[in-house]
CSV table of C-alpha atoms in Angstrom, one decimal:
chain,number,residue,atom,x,y,z
J,1,MET,CA,0.0,0.0,0.0
J,2,ALA,CA,1.3,3.4,-0.9
J,3,VAL,CA,2.0,6.0,1.8
J,4,ASP,CA,0.7,9.5,1.3
J,5,PRO,CA,3.8,11.9,1.4
J,6,ALA,CA,1.7,14.4,3.4
J,7,ARG,CA,1.4,11.8,6.2
J,8,VAL,CA,5.1,11.2,6.2
J,9,ARG,CA,5.7,15.0,6.4
J,10,VAL,CA,3.5,15.2,9.6
J,11,PHE,CA,5.5,12.3,11.1
J,12,VAL,CA,8.9,13.8,10.2
J,13,LEU,CA,7.8,17.2,11.6
J,14,ALA,CA,6.7,15.5,14.9
J,15,ALA,CA,10.0,13.6,15.1
J,16,ASP,CA,12.1,16.6,14.3
J,17,GLU,CA,10.3,18.9,16.7
J,18,PHE,CA,9.8,16.3,19.4
J,19,HIS,CA,6.7,18.1,20.6
J,20,PHE,CA,3.2,17.4,19.4
J,21,GLY,CA,1.9,20.7,20.6
J,22,ARG,CA,4.3,22.8,18.5
J,23,VAL,CA,3.8,20.6,15.5
J,24,ALA,CA,0.0,20.8,15.8
J,25,GLY,CA,0.3,24.6,16.0
J,26,THR,CA,2.5,24.6,12.9
J,27,LEU,CA,0.0,22.6,11.0
J,28,SER,CA,-3.0,24.5,12.5
J,29,VAL,CA,-4.6,21.3,13.9
J,30,SER,CA,-5.3,20.1,17.4
J,31,GLN,CA,-2.9,17.8,19.2
J,32,GLN,CA,-5.6,15.1,19.1
J,33,ALA,CA,-5.9,15.4,15.3
J,34,LEU,CA,-2.2,15.2,14.9
J,35,SER,CA,-2.0,12.1,17.1
J,36,LYS,CA,-4.7,10.5,15.0
J,37,ARG,CA,-2.8,11.3,11.8
J,38,ILE,CA,0.3,9.7,13.1
J,39,ALA,CA,-1.6,6.7,14.4
J,40,ARG,CA,-3.1,6.2,10.9
J,41,LEU,CA,0.4,6.4,9.3
J,42,GLU,CA,1.7,3.9,11.8
J,43,SER,CA,-1.2,1.6,11.1
J,44,VAL,CA,-0.5,1.8,7.3
J,45,LEU,CA,3.2,1.0,8.0
J,46,GLY,CA,2.3,-1.8,10.3
J,47,SER,CA,3.8,-0.3,13.4
J,48,PRO,CA,1.1,0.8,15.8
J,49,ARG,CA,2.0,2.8,18.9
J,50,ARG,CA,2.0,1.2,22.2
J,51,GLY,CA,0.6,3.6,24.8
J,52,GLY,CA,1.6,6.8,22.9
J,53,ALA,CA,4.6,8.3,21.3
J,54,SER,CA,7.8,7.2,22.9
J,55,ALA,CA,10.7,7.8,20.5
J,56,ASN,CA,13.7,9.3,22.0
J,57,ARG,CA,16.0,11.8,20.3
J,58,SER,CA,18.0,9.0,18.7
J,59,GLY,CA,14.8,7.7,17.1
J,60,GLY,CA,14.4,4.6,19.2
J,61,PRO,CA,11.8,3.6,21.8
């Protein structure tokens, strides 16, 4: 299944900023909407979150 580049952009912004609130503000969406977007992307990629975002600065859990 193809991944929408816009969804990947949201994920990359969140990973780079490391703060859902700031990314949500940048995208003019709520934190809840941002979280749902990332959850959908993770679902498409086959990697659902376990209890919320938990990546550290190096990208690992």
